[in-house]
XYZ file of C-alpha atoms in Angstrom:
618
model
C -8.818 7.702 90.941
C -7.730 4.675 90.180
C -4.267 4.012 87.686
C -5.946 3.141 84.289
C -4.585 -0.288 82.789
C -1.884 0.462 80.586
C -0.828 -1.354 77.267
C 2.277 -3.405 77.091
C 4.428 -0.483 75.920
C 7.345 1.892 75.928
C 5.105 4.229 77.154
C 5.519 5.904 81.161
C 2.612 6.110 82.560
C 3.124 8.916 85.720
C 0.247 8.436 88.341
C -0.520 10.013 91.732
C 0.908 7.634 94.340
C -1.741 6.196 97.449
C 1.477 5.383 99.581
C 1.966 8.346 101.742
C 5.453 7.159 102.612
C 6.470 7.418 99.305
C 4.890 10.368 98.068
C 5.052 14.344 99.519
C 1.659 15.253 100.121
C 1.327 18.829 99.794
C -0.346 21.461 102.405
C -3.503 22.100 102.845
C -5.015 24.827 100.045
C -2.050 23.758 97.969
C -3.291 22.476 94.234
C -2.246 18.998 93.721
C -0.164 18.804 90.588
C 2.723 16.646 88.731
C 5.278 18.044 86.487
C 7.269 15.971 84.246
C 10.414 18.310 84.429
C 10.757 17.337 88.220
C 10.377 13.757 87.581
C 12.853 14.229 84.928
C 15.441 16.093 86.913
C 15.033 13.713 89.952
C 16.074 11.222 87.311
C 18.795 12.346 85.568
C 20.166 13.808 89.379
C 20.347 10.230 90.173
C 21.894 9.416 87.560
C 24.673 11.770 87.846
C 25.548 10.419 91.235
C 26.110 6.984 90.238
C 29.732 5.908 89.781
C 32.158 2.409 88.689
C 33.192 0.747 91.828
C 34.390 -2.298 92.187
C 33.859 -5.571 94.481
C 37.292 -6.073 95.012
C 39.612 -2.974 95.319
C 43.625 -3.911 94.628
C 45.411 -2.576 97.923
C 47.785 0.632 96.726
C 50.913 -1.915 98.584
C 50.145 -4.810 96.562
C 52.151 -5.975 93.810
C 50.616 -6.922 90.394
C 48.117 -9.816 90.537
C 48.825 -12.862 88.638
C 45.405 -14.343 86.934
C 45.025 -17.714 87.584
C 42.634 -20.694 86.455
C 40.109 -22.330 89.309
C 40.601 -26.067 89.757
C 37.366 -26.720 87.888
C 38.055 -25.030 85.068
C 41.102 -26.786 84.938
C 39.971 -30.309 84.625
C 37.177 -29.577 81.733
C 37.001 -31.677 78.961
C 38.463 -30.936 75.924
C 35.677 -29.452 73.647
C 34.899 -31.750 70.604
C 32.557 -30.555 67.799
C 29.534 -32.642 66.763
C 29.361 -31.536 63.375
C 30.938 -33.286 59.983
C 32.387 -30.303 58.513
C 36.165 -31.023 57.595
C 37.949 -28.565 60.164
C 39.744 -25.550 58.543
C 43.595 -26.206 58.166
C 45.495 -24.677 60.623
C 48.438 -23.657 58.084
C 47.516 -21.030 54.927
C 49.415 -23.628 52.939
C 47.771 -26.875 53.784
C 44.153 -27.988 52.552
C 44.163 -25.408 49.993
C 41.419 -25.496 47.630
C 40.510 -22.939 44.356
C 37.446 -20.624 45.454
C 34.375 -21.007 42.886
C 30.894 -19.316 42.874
C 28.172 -20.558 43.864
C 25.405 -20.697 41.052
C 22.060 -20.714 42.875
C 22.569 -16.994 43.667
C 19.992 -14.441 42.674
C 21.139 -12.017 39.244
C 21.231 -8.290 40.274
C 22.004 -5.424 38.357
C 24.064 -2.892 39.691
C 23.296 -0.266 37.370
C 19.457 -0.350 37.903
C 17.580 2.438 39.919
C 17.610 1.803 43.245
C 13.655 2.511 43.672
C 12.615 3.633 47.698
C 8.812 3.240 48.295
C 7.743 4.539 51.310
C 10.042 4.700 54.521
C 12.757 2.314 55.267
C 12.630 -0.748 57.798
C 14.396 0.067 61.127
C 17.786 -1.248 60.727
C 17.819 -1.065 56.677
C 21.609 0.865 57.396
C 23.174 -1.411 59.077
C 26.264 -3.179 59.013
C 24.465 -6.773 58.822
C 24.276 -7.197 55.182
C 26.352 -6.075 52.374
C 24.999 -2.765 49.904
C 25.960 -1.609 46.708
C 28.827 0.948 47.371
C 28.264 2.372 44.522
C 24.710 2.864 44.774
C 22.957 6.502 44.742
C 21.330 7.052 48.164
C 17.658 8.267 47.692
C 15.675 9.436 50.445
C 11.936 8.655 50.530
C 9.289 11.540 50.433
C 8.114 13.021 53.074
C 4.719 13.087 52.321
C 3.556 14.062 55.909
C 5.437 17.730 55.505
C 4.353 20.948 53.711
C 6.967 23.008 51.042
C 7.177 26.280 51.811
C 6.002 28.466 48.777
C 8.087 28.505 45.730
C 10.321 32.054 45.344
C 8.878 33.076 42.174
C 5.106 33.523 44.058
C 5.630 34.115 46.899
C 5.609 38.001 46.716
C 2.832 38.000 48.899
C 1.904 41.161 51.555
C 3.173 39.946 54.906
C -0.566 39.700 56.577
C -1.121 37.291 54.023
C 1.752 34.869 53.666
C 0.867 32.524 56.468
C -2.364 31.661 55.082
C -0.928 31.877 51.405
C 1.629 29.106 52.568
C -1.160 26.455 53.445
C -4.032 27.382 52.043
C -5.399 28.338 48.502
C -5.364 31.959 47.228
C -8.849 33.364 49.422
C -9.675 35.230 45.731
C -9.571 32.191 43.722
C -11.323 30.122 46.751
C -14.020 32.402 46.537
C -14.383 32.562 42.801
C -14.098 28.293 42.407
C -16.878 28.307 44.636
C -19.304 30.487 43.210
C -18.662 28.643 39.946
C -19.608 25.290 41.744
C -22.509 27.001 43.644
C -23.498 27.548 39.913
C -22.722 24.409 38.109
C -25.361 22.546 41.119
C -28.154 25.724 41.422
C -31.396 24.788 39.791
C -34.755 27.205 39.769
C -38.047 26.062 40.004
C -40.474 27.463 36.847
C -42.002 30.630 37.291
C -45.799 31.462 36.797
C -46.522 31.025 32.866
C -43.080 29.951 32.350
C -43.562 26.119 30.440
C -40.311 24.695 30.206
C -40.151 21.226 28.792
C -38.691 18.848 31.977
C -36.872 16.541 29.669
C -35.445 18.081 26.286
C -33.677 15.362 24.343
C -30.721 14.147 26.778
C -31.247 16.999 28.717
C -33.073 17.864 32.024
C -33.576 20.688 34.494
C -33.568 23.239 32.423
C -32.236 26.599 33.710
C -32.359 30.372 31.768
C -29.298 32.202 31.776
C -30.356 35.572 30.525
C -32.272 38.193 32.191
C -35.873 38.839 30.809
C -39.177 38.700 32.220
C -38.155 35.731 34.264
C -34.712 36.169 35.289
C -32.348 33.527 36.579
C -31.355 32.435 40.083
C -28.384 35.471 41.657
C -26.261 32.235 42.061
C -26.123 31.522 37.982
C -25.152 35.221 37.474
C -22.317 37.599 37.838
C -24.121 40.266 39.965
C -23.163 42.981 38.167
C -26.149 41.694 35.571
C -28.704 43.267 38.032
C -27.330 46.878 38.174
C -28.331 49.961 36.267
C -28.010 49.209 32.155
C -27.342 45.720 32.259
C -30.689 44.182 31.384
C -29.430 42.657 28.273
C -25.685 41.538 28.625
C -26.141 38.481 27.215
C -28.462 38.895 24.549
C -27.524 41.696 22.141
C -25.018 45.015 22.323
C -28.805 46.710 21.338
C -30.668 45.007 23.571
C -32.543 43.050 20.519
C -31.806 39.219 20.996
C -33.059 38.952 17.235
C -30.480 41.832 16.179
C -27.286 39.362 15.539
C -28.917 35.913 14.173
C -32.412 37.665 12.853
C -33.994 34.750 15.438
C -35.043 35.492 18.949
C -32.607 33.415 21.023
C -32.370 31.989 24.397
C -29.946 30.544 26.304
C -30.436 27.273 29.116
C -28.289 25.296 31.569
C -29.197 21.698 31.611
C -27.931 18.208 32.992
C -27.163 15.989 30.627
C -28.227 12.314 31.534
C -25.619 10.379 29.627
C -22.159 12.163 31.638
C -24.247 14.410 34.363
C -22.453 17.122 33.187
C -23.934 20.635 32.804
C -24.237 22.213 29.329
C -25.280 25.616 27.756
C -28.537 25.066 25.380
C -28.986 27.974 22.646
C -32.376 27.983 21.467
C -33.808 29.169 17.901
C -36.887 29.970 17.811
C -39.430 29.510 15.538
C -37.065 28.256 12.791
C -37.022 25.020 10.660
C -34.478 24.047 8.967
C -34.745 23.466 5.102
C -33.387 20.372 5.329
C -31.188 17.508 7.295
C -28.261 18.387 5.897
C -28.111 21.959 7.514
C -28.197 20.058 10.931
C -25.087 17.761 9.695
C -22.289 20.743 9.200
C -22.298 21.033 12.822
C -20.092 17.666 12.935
C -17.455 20.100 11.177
C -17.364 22.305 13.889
C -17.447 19.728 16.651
C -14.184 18.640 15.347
C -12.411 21.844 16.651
C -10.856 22.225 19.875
C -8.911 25.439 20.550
C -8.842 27.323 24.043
C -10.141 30.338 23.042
C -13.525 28.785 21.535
C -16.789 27.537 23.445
C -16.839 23.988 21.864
C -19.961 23.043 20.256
C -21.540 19.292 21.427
C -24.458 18.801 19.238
C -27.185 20.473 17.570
C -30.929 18.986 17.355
C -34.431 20.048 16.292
C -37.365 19.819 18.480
C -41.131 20.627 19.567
C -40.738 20.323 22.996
C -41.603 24.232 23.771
C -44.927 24.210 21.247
C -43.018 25.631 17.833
C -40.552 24.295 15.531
C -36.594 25.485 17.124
C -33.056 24.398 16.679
C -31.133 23.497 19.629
C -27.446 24.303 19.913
C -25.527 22.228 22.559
C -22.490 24.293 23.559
C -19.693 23.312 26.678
C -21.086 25.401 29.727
C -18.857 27.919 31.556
C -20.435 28.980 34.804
C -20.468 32.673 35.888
C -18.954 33.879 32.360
C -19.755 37.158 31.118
C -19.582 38.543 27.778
C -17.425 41.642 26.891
C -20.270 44.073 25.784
C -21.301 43.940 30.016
C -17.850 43.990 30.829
C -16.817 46.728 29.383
C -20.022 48.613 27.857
C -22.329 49.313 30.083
C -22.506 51.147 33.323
C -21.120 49.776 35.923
C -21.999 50.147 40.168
C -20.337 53.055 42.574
C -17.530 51.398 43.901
C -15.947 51.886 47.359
C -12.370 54.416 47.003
C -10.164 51.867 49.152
C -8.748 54.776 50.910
C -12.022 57.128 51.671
C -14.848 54.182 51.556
C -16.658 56.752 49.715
C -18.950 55.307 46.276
C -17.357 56.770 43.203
C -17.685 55.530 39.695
C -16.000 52.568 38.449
C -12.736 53.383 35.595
C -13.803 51.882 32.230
C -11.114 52.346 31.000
C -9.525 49.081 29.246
C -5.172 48.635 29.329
C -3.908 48.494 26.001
C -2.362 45.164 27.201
C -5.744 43.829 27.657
C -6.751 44.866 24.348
C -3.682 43.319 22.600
C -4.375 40.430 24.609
C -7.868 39.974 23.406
C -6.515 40.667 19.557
C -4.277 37.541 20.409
C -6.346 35.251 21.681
C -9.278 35.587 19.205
C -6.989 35.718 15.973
C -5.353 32.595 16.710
C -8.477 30.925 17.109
C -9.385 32.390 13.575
C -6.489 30.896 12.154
C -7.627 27.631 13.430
C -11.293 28.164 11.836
C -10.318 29.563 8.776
C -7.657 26.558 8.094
C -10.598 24.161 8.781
C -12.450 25.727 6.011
C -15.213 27.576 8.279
C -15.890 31.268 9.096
C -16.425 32.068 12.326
C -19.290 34.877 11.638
C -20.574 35.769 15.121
C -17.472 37.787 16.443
C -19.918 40.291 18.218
C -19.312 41.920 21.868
C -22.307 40.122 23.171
C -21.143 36.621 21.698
C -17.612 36.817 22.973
C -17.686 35.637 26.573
C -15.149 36.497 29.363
C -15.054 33.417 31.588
C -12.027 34.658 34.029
C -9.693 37.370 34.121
C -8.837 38.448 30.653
C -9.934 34.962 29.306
C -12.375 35.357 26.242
C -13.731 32.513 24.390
C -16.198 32.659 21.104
C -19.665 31.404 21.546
C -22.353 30.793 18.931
C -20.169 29.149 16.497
C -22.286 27.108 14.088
C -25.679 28.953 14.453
C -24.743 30.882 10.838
C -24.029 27.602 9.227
C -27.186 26.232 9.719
C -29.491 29.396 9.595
C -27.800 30.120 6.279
C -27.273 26.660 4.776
C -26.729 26.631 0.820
C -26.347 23.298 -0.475
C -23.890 24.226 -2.979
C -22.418 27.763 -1.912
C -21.141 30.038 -4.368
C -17.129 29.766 -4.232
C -15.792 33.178 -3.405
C -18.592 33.235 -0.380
C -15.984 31.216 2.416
C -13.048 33.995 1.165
C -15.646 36.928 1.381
C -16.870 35.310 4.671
C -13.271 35.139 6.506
C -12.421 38.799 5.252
C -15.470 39.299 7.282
C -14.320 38.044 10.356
C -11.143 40.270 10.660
C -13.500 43.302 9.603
C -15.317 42.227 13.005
C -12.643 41.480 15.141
C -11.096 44.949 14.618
C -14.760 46.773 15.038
C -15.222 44.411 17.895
C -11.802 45.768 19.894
C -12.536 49.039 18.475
C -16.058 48.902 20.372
C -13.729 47.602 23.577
C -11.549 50.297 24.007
C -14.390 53.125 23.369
C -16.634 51.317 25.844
C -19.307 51.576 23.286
C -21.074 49.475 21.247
C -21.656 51.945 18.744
C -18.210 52.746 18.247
C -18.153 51.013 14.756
C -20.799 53.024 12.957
C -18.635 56.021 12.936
C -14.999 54.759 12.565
C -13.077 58.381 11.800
C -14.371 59.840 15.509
C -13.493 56.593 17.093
C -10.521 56.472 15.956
C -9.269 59.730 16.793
C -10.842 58.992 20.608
C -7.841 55.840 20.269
C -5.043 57.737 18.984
C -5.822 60.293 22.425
C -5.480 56.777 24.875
C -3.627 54.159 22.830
C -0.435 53.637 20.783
C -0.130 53.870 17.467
C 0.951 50.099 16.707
C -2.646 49.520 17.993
C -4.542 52.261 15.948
C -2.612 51.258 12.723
C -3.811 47.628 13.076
C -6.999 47.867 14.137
C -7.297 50.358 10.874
C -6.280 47.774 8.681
C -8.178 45.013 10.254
C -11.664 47.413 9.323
C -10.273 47.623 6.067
C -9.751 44.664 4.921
C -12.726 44.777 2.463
C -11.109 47.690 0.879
C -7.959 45.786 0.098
C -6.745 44.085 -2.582
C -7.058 40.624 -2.382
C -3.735 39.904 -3.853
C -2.111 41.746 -1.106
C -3.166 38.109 0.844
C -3.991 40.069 4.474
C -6.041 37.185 6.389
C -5.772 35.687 9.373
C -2.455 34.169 8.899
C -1.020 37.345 8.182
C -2.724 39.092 11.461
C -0.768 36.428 13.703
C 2.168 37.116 11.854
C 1.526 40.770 12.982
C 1.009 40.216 16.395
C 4.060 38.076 16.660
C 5.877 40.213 19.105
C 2.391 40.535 21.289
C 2.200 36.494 21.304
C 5.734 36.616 23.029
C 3.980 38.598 25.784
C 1.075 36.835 26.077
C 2.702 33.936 26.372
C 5.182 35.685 29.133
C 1.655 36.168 31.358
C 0.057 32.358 30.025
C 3.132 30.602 31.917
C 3.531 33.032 35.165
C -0.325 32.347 35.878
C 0.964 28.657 35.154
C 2.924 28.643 37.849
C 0.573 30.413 40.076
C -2.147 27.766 39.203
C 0.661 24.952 40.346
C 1.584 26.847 43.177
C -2.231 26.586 44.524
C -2.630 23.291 43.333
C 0.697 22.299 45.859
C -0.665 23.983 48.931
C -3.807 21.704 48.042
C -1.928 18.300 47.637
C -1.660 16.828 50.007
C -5.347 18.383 51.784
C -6.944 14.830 52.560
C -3.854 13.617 54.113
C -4.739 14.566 57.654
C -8.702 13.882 56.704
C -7.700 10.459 56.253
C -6.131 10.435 59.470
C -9.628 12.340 61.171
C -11.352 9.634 60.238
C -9.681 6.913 61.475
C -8.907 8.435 64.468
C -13.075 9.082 64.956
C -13.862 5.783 63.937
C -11.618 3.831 66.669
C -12.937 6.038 69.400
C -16.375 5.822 71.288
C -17.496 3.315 69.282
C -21.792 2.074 69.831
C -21.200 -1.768 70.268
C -18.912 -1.283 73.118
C -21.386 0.936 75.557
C -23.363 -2.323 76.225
C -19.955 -4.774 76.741
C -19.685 -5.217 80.304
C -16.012 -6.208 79.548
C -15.402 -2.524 77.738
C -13.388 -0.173 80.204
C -12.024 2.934 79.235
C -8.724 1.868 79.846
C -5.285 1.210 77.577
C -5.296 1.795 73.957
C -9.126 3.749 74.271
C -8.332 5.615 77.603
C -4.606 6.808 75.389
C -6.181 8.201 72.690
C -9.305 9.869 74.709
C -6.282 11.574 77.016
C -4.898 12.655 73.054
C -8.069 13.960 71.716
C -8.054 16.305 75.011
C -4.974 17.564 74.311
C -5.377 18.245 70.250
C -8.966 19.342 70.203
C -10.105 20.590 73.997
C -6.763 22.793 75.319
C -7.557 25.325 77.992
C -5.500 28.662 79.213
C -4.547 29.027 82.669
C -7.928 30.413 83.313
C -9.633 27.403 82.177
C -11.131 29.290 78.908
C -11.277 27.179 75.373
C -8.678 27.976 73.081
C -9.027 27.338 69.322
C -5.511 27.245 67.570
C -5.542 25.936 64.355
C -1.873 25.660 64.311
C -2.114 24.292 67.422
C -4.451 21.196 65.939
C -2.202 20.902 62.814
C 1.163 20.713 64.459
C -0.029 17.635 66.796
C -1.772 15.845 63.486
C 1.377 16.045 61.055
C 3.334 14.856 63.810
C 1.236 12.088 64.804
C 0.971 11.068 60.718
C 4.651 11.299 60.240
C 4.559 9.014 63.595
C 7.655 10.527 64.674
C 9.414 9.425 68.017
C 8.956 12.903 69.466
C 7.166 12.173 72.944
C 4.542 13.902 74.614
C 2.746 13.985 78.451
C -0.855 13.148 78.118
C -2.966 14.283 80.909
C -6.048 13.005 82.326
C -8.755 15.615 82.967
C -8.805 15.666 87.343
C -4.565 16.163 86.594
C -4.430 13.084 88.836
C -2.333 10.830 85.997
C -0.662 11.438 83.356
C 1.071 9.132 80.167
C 4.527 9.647 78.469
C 3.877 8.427 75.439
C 5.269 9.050 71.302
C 3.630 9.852 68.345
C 4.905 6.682 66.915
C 3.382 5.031 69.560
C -0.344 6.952 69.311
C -0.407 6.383 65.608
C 0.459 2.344 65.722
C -2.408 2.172 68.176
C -4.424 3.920 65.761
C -3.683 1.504 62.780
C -3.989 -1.551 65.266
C -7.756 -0.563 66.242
C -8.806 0.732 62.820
C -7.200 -3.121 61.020
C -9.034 -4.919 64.021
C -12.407 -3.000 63.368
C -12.205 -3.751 59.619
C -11.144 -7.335 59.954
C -14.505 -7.544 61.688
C -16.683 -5.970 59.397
């Protein structure tokens, strides 16, 4: 094999020698090889032999030597300069003139921030140009390096820390992507199924709720499909007419204006008595709270053969409501110790209940302030969209089914008293993991005082009477928060630690398209189409480098000449080579017959230099 044509560079290039004079063939059944530690230690033994000595040695006898002056140097003419400079004065006190500034010199502020984009010029340090002494010294970022995990989450079991430290939580990986897998499913219409293909500014439309033609797995939680979870969605009775006195149904659909996917509550069979109805949804639009499933828009149409109202609500993908969650039966599940099926606790923490009570009264103060009731605090309207997250849906629906032009005036005070009444049935239903828990309040609440504290019993009490109290006493929602004060302080304790394990997941995912970047370029330089048919194209230099680097990153071998797949491996030699450090590495051909000393620094300007050329070209 012939010596490959190198680039003009720092780089060694260490080759098999054809001069046998020069080189120590081995034996005969000996493997050829070529380590760079020998060459190395040949090198620096060479090195270490070399010592000062000088042309002339002074005998030991001789006296000191006087220097003198050849006869040439001697007779040299005196040195005159050509310039017209006045020549300095050769006494302090002669030609002394009064120092003045110059005044085409740039203004600079010493007290400004010394800003440091990106990584300093070789030689910015150096002693040949004058810096602000009193300047802060601010190192640039090291974007190309990865922070170990913060100490506050990084409690982690030790099996799992190493891939905790690059990678996003495997849970929450899992969970984001069955929630995209949902946002992008569509289903094709089933037999009699007649589904309008545009509705409005919406298309593909979706169901969400199980019935005779049940949605896609992928839309779903798929605990919808097991035993006594046929209607989750639609009613705690399993009558979708039971809450609004309208059958309902639910859609997903693409919007065409922002391509975003939205929830579309259908009422059948229902005309509105007037325009107007259809207008008070603008009041609720104007409402944006966390614990609320924001309404869009509502519209009337003929699109499925009868006269419905279509609510336009913000879509949540794979959220359940708390009547499945916690009120119906739910699957064997595996002991982790035996791997035998036993059945599934339902029973609900007491902080989960207070947290529920929190979230959902705050968002009451919010409605009740804007003048609204919220009127659809049900278990089957409150969805859970992640762990202990609950939002209220159908907000709105009441307004318009049960539009009065000019409502009576106690009817918005009698309709917020309502709400508490069913937010304290609703958590009363919760915690006795049945819906009918609220028709017979005594025996219920004797079941609570058994599991729960009394703080919690005592409130809940009072929230289910509210009716019964005087109005003067002023108990609304106001008051409930006030209640709950010490609870909020809690709540907001668990808010800010999943805060920072949200920001710790969202570090370890920074800087992910860093080395993707750097994949691409690297693929698009390399083996490119035009150059198979160029005569003149040689795998040689700058190609044959980074073919001998690919080798070594993405096709390493054992000593048995097996594959081996190290993802470490793979990531080490990429951060390295997109810091472009001056760490240098051997590159070996694949015969073993040559081999390239060469630095990341090196590797990585070839890389920019054939990815600018190609794109100066295209």
């Amino acid at each position: 094999m012939s010596a490959p044509q190198w680039r003009t560079s720092s780089a060694v290039p260490i080759t098999a020698s054809d001069s046998p004079a020069l080189s120590n063939e081995p034996e005969k059944g000996e493997k050829k090889s070529t380590s760079l530690s020998n060459v190395l230690s040949s090198t620096n033994a060479k090195l270490a032999t070399l010592s000062f000595q000088p042309r002339n040695p002074v005998p030991a006898n001789q006296g000191e030597v006087t220097p003198t002056l050849s006869k040439k140097l001697a007779e040299a003419p005196v040195f005159v300069p050509r310039g017209n400079s006045t020549p300095r004065a050769t006494s302090p006190t002669k030609a002394y003139e009064d120092y003045q500034l110059a005044s085409n010199f740039d203004t600079y502020d010493t007290g400004s921030e010394h800003a440091a984009h990106g990584y300093k010029a070789p030689g910015f340090n150096s002693s040949n140009g004058a810096e602000d002494m009193m300047a802060t010294v601010r190192h640039p970022l090291k974007y190309h390096l990865y922070a170990p995990p913060t100490p506050h989450v990084s409690n982690f079991h030790p099996s799992h820390l190493a891939s905790m430290t690059f990678f996003m939580d495997p849970i929450m990986h899992e969970n984001l992507l069955r929630k995209q897998d949902a946002l992008s499913t569509t289903q094709p219409q089933q037999i009699g199924e007649h589904l309008p293909e545009i509705l409005h500014l919406y298309h593909h439309l979706v169901p969400l709720e199980p019935g005779a033609n049940p949605p896609s797995s992928a839309l779903m939680d798929p605990r919808f499909f097991s035993k006594g979870i046929k209607h989750g969605l639609t009613g705690a009775s399993g009558d979708p007419s039971r809450i609004f006195g309208h059958r309902t149904t639910i859609y997903k659909a693409t919007c065409v204006l922002d391509g975003k996917s939205y929830a579309l509550r259908r009422i059948e069979n229902f005309r509105p008595a007037s325009e107007t109805s259809i207008q008070t949804v603008e009041r609720w639009r104007k409402i944006r709270h966390p614990s609320i499933v924001a309404v869009r828009e509502a519209f009337t149409t003929l699109a499925f053969g009868d006269h419905s109202v279509v609510f336009v609500y913000d879509y949540h993908p794979l959220a359940t409501t708390l009547y499945m969650e916690h009120m119906t039966v739910k699957p064997l599940q595996p002991d982790p110790r035996t791997g035998q099926l036993q059945p599934a606790s339902m029973h609900v923490p007491e902080r989960v209940l207070w947290s529920y009570l929190c979230q959902l009264s705050s968002l009451l103060r919010v409605i009740h302030a804007s003048g609204l009731a919220a009127r659809s605090i049900e278990p089957s309207k409150v969805l859970r969209t992640s762990q202990n997250r609950v939002r209220l849906s159908g907000c709105a629906i009441f307004d318009v089914l049960s539009y009065q032009p000019n409502p009576p005036a106690e009817s918005l005070p009698e309709n917020q008293r309502e709400d508490l009444v069913m937010l304290g049935k609703l958590i009363l239903c919760t915690a006795c993991n049945n819906s009918a828990a609220a028709q017979t309040v005594d025996a219920s609440m004797d079941l609570l005082r058994k599991r729960y504290s009394t703080e919690l019993v005592d409130l809940l009490t009072k929230l289910i009477e509210t009716h019964e109290l005087d109005t003067n006493e002023g108990f609304n929602a106001d008051s409930l928060v006030v209640a709950l004060a010490p609870r909020f302080s809690d709540e907001l304790g668990s808010v800010l630690n999943h805060t920072d394990l949200q920001e710790a997941s969202l570090m370890r995912e920074l800087e992910n398209g860093r080395l993707v970047r750097l994949l691409c370029k690297l693929n698009i330089v390399q083996d490119r189409p035009e150059d198979e048919g160029n005569s003149q194209y040689t795998e040689s230099g700058d190609q044959y480098i980074l073919k001998l680097f690919r080798d070594m990153v993405f096709h390493p071998v054992d000593e048995h000449g097996r594959p081996v797949v190290d993802l470490s491996h793979i990531l080490l030699h990429l951060n390295k080579l997109d810091a472009g450090i001056d760490e240098r590495i051997m590159l070996t051909s694949r015969d073993e017959l040559s081999c390239l000393v060469i630095s990341y620094a090196e590797i990585k300007g070839i890389i920019e230099s054939l990815y600018s050329a190609i794109v100066r070209h295209n």
